[in-house]
JSON list of C-alpha atoms in Angstrom, two decimals:
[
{"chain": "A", "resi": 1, "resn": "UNK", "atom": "CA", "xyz": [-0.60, 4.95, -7.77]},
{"chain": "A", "resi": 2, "resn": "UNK", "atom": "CA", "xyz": [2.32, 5.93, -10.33]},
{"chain": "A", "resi": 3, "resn": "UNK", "atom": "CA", "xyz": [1.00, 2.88, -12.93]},
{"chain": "A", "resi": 4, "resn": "UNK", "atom": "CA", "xyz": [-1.53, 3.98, -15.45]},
{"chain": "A", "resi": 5, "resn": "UNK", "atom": "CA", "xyz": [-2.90, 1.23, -17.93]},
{"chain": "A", "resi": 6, "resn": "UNK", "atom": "CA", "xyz": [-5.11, 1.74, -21.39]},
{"chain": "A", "resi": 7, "resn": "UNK", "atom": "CA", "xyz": [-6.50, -1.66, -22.88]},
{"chain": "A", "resi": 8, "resn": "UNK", "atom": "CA", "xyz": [-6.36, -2.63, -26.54]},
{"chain": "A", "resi": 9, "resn": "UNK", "atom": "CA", "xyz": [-8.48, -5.04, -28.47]},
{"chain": "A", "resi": 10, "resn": "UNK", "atom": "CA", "xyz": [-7.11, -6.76, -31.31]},
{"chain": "A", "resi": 11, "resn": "UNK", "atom": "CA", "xyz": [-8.64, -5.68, -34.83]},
{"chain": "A", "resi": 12, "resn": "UNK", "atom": "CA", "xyz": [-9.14, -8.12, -37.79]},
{"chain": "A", "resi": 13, "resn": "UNK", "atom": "CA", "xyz": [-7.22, -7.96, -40.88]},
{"chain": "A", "resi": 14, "resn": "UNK", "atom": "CA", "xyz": [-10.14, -7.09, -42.72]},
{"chain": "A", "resi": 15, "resn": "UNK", "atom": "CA", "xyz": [-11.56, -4.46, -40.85]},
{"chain": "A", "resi": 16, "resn": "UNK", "atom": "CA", "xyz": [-8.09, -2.66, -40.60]},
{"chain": "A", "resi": 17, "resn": "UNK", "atom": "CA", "xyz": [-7.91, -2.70, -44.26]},
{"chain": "A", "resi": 18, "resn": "UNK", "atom": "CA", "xyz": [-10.56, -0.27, -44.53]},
{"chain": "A", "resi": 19, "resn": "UNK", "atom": "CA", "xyz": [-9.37, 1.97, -41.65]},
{"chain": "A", "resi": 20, "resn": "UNK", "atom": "CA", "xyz": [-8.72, 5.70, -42.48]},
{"chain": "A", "resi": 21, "resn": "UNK", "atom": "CA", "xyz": [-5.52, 7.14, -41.03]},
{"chain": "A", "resi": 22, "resn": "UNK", "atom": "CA", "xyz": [-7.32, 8.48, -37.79]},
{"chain": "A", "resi": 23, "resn": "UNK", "atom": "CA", "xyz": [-8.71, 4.74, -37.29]},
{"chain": "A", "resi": 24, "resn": "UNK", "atom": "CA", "xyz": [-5.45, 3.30, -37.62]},
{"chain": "A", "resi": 25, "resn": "UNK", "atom": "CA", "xyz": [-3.61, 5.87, -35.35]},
{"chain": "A", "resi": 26, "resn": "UNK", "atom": "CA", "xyz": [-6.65, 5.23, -32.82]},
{"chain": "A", "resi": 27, "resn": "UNK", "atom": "CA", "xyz": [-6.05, 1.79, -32.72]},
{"chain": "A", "resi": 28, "resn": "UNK", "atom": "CA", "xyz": [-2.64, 0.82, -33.46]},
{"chain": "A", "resi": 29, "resn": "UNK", "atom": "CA", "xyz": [-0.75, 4.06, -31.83]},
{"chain": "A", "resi": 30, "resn": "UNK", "atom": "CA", "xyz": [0.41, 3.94, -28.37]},
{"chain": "A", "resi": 31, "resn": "UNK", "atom": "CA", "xyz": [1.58, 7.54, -27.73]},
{"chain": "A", "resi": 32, "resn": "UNK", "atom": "CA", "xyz": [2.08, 8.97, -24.08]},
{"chain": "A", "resi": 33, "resn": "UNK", "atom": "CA", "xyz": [4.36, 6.01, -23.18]},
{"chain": "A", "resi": 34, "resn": "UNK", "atom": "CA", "xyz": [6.78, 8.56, -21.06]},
{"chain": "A", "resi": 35, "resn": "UNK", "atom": "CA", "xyz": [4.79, 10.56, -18.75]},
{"chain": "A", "resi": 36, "resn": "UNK", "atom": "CA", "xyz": [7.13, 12.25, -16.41]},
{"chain": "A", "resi": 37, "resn": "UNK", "atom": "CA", "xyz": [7.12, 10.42, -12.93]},
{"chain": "A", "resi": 38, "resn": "UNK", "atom": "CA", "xyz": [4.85, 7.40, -13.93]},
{"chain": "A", "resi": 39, "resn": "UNK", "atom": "CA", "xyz": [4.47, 3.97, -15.73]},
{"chain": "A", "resi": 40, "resn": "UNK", "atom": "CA", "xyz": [2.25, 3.90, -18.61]},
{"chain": "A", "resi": 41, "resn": "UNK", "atom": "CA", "xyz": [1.18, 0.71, -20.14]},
{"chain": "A", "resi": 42, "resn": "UNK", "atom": "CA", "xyz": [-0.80, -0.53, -22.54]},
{"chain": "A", "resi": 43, "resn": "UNK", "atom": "CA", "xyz": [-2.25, -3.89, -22.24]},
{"chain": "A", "resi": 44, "resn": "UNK", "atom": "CA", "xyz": [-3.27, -5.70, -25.51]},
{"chain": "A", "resi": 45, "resn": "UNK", "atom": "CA", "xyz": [-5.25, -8.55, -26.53]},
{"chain": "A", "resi": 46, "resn": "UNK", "atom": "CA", "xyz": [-2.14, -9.51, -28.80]},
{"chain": "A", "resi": 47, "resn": "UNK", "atom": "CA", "xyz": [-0.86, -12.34, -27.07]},
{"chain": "A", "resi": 48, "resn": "UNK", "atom": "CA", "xyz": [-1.65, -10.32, -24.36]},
{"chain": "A", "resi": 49, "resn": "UNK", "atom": "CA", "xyz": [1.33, -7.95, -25.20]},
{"chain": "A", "resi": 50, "resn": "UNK", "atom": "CA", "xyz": [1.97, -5.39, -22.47]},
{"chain": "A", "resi": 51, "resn": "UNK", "atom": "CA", "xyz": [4.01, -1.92, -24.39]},
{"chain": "A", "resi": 52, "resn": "UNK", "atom": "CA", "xyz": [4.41, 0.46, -21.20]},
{"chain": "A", "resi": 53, "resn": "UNK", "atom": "CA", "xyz": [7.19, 3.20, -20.77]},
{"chain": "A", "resi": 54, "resn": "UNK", "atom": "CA", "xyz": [8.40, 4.24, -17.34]},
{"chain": "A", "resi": 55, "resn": "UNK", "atom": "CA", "xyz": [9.65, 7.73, -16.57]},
{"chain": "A", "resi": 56, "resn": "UNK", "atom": "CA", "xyz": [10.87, 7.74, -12.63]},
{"chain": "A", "resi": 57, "resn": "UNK", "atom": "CA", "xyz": [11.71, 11.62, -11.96]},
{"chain": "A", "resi": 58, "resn": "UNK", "atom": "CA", "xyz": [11.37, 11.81, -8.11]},
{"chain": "A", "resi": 59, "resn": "UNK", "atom": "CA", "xyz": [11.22, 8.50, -6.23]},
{"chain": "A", "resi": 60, "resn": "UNK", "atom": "CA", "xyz": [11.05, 4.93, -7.51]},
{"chain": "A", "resi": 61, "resn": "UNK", "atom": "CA", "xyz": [8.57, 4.36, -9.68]},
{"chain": "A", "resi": 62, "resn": "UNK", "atom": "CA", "xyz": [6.58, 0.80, -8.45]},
{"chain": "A", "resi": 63, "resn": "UNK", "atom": "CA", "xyz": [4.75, -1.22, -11.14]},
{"chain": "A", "resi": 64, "resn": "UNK", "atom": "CA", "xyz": [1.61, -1.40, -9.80]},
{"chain": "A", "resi": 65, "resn": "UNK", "atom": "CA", "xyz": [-0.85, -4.57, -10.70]},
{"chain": "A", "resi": 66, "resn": "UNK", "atom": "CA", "xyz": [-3.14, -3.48, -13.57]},
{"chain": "A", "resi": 67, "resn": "UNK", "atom": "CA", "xyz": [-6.70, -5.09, -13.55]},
{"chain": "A", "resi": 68, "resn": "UNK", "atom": "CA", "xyz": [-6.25, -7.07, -17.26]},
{"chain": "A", "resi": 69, "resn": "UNK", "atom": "CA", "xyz": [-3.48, -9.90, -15.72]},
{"chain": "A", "resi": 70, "resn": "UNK", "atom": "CA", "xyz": [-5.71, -10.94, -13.25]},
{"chain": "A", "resi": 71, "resn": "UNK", "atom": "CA", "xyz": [-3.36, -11.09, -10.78]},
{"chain": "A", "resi": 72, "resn": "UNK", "atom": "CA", "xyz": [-1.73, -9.55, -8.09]},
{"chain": "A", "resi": 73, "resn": "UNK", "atom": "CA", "xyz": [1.29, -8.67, -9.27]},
{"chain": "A", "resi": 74, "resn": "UNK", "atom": "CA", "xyz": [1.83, -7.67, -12.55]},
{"chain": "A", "resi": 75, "resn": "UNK", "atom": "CA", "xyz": [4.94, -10.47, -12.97]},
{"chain": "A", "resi": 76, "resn": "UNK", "atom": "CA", "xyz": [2.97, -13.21, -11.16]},
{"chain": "A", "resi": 77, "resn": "UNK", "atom": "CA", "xyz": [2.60, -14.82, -15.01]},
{"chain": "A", "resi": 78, "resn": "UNK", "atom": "CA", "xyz": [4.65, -12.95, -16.92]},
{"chain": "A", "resi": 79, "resn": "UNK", "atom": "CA", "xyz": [8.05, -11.83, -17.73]},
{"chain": "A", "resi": 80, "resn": "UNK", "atom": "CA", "xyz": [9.30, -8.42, -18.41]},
{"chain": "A", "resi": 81, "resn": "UNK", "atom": "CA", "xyz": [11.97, -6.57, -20.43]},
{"chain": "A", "resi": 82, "resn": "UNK", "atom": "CA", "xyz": [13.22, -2.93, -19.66]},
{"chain": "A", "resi": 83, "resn": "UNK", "atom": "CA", "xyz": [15.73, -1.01, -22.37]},
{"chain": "A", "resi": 84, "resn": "UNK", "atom": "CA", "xyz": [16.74, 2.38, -21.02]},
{"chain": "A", "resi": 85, "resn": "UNK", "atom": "CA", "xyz": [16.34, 5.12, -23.66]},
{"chain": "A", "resi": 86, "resn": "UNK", "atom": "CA", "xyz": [16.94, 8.46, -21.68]},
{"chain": "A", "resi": 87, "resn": "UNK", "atom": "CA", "xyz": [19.52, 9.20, -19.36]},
{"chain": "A", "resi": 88, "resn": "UNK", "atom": "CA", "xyz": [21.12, 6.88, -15.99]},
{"chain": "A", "resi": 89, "resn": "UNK", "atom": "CA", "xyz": [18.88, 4.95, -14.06]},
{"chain": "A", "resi": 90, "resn": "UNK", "atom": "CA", "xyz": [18.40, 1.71, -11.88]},
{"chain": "A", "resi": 91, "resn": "UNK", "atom": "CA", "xyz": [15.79, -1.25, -11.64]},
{"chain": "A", "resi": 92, "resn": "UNK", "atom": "CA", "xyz": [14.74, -2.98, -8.44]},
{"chain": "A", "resi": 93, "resn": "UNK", "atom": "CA", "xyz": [14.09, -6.58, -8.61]},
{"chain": "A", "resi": 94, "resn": "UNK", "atom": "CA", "xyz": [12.79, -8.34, -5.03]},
{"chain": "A", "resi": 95, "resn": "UNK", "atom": "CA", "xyz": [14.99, -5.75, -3.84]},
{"chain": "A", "resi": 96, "resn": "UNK", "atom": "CA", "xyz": [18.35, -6.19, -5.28]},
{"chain": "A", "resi": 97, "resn": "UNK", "atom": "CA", "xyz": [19.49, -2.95, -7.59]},
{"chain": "A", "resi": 98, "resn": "UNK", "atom": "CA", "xyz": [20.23, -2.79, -10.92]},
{"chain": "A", "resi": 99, "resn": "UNK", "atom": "CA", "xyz": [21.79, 0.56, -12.87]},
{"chain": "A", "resi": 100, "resn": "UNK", "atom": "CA", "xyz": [21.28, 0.96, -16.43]},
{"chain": "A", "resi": 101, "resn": "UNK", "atom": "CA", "xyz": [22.71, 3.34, -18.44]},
{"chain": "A", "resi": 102, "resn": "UNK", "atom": "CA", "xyz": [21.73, 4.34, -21.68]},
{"chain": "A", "resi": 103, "resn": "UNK", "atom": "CA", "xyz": [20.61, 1.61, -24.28]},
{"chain": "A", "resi": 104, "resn": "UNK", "atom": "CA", "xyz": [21.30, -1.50, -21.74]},
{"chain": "A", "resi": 105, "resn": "UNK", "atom": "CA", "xyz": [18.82, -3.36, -20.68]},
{"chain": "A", "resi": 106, "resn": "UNK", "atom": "CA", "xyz": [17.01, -6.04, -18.33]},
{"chain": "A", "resi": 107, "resn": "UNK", "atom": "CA", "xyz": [15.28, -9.34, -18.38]},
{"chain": "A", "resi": 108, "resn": "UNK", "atom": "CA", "xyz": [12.89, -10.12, -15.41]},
{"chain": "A", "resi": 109, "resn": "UNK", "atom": "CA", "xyz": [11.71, -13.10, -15.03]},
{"chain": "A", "resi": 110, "resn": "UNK", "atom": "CA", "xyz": [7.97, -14.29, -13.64]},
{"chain": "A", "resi": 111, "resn": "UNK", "atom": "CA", "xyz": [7.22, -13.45, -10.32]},
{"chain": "A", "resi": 112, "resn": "UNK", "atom": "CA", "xyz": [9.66, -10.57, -9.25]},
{"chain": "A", "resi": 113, "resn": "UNK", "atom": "CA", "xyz": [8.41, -7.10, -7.80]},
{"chain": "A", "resi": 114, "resn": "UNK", "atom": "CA", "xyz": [9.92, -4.19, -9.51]},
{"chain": "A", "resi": 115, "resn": "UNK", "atom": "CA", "xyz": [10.21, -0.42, -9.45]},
{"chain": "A", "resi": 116, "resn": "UNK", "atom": "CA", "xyz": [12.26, 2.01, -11.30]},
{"chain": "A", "resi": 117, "resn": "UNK", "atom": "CA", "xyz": [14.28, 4.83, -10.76]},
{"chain": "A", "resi": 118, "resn": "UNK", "atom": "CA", "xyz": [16.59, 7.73, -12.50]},
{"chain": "A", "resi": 119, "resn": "UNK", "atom": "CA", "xyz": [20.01, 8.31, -11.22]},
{"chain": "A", "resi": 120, "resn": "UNK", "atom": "CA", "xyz": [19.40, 12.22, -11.92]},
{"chain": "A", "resi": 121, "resn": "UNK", "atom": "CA", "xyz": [15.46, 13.78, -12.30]},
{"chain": "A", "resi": 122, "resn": "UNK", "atom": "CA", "xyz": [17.01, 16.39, -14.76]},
{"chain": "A", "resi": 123, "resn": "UNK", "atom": "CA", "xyz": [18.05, 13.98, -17.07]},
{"chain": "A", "resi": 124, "resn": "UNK", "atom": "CA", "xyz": [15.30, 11.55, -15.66]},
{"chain": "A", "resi": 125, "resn": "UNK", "atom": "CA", "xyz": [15.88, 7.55, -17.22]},
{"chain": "A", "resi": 126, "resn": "UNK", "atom": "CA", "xyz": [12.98, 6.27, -19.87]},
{"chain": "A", "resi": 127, "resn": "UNK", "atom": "CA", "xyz": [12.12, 2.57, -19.42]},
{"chain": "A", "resi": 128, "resn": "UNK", "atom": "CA", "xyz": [10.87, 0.95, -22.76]},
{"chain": "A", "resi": 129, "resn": "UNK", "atom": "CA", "xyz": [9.14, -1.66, -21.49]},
{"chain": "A", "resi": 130, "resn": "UNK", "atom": "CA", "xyz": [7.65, -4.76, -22.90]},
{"chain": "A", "resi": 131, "resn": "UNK", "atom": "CA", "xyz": [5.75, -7.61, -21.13]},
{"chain": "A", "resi": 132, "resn": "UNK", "atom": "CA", "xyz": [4.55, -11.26, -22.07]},
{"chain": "A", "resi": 133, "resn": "UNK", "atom": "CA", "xyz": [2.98, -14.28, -20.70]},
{"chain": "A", "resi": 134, "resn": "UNK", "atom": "CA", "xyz": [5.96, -16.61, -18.85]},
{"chain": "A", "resi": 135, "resn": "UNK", "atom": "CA", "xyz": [4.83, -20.59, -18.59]},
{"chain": "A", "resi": 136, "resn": "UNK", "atom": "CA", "xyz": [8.76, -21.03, -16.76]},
{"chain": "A", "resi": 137, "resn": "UNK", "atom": "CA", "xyz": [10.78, -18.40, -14.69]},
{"chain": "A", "resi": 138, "resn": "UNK", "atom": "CA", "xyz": [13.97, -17.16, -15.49]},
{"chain": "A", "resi": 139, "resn": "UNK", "atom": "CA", "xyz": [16.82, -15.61, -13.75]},
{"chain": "A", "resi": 140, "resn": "UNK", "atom": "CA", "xyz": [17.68, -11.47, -13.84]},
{"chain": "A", "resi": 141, "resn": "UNK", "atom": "CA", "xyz": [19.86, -10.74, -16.78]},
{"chain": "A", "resi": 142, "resn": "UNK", "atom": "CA", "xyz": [21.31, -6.99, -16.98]},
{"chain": "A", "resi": 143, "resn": "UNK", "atom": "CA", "xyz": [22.61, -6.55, -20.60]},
{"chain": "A", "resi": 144, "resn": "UNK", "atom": "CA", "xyz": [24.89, -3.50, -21.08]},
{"chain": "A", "resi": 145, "resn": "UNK", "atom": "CA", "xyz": [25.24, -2.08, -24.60]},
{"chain": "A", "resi": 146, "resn": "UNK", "atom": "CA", "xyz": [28.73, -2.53, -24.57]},
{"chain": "A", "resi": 147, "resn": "UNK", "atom": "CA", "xyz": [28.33, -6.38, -24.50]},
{"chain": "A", "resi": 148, "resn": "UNK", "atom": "CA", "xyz": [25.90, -6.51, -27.70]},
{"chain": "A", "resi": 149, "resn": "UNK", "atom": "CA", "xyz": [26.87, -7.38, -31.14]},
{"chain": "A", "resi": 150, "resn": "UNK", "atom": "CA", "xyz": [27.21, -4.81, -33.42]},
{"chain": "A", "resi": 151, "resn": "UNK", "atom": "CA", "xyz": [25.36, -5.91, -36.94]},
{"chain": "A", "resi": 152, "resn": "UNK", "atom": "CA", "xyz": [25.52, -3.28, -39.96]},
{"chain": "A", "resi": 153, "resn": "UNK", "atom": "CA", "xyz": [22.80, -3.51, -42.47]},
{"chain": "A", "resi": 154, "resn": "UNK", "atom": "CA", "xyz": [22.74, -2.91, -46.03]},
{"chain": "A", "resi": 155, "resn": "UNK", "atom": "CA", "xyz": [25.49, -0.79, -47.77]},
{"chain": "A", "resi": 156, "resn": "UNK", "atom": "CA", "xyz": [26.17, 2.84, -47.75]},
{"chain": "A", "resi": 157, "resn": "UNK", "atom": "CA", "xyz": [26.42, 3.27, -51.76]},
{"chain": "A", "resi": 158, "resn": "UNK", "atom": "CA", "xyz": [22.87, 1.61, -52.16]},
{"chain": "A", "resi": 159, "resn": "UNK", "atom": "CA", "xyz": [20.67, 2.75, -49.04]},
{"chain": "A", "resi": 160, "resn": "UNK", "atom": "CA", "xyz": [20.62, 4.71, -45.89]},
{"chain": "A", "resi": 161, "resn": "UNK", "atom": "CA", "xyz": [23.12, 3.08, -43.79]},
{"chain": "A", "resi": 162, "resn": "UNK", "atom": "CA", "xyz": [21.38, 1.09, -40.41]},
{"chain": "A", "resi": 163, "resn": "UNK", "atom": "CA", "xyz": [22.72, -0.78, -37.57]},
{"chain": "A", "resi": 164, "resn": "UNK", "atom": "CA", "xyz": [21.31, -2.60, -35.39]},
{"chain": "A", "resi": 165, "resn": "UNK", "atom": "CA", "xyz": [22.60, -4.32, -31.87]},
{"chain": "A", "resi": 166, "resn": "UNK", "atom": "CA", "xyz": [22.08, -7.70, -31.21]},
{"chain": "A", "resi": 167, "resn": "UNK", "atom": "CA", "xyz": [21.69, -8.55, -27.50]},
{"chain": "A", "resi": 168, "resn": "UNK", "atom": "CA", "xyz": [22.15, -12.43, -26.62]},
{"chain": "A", "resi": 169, "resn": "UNK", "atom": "CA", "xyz": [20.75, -13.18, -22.81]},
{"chain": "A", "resi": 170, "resn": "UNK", "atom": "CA", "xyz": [21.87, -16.78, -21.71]},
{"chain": "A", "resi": 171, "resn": "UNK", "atom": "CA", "xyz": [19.04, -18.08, -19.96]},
{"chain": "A", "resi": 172, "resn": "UNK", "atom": "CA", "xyz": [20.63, -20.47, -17.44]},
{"chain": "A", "resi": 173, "resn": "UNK", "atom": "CA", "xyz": [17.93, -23.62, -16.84]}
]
């Protein structure tokens, strides 16, 4: 099995206020999100938030189901998004390939089977992935880089200069 899950409970306002720095890190840090030939999530009792990083250096990586959704697949009820951080790779939905290169990214919609992969294990592709419930499915959208909006924040004479990219995915109904 090349998925690996941890499970987080969700914390009070109150009771994080008087956490320590080790508390907080214990229960607010996910660290160890790319393992090196795996998928490591973490499944939380925030809106039951999955935060999981997949690091295909072989093979494909498969997302295996994880106990916590209850189901059989880990899309049955939920939808996913994947933004490549490391170097070339491709995503499998029901079969039908998808490369990535750096910084693009992909919507899955509810119900698809998926698996990862890295076009080259020395420069092996990182998966940032985040999960959600899904009440509707959606359609496969691959977003590169290239096609998201540049917005610059702030001004270089008054701060550290940002940007950040806006992706727009037109969910067809």
């Amino acid at each position: 099995m090349t998925t690996n899950f941890t499970e987080r409970h969700a914390i009070s306002p109150t009771e994080a206020k008087g956490f320590d720095t080790e508390q907080l890190r214990a229960n607010f840090l996910i660290d160890d999100l790319f393992i090196s030939g795996q998928i490591s999530l973490t499944y939380t009792q925030y809106d039951r938030m999955i935060v999981g990083g997949a690091m295909p250096a072989g093979g494909a990586l498969p997302l295996d189901p994880i106990k916590p959704t209850g189901t059989e697949n880990v899309l049955d009820r939920r939808e996913l998004i994947a933004v490549n951080i490391g170097g070339a790779g491709s995503v499998s939905v029901d079969g039908e390939g998808f490369d990535l290169g750096p910084r693009d990214m992909i919507y899955i919609g509810r119900g698809a089977s998926v698996s990862f992969a890295s076009a080259d294990a020395g420069i092996p592709a990182k998966f940032y992935i985040l999960s959600a419930p899904a009440h509707a499915t959606y359609p496969t959208k691959l977003i590169r880089i290239g096609d998201a909006k540049r917005i610059d924040l702030g001004a270089s004479e008054t701060c550290n200069e940002r940007s950040i990219f806006q992706f727009s995915a037109a969910i067809e109904t």
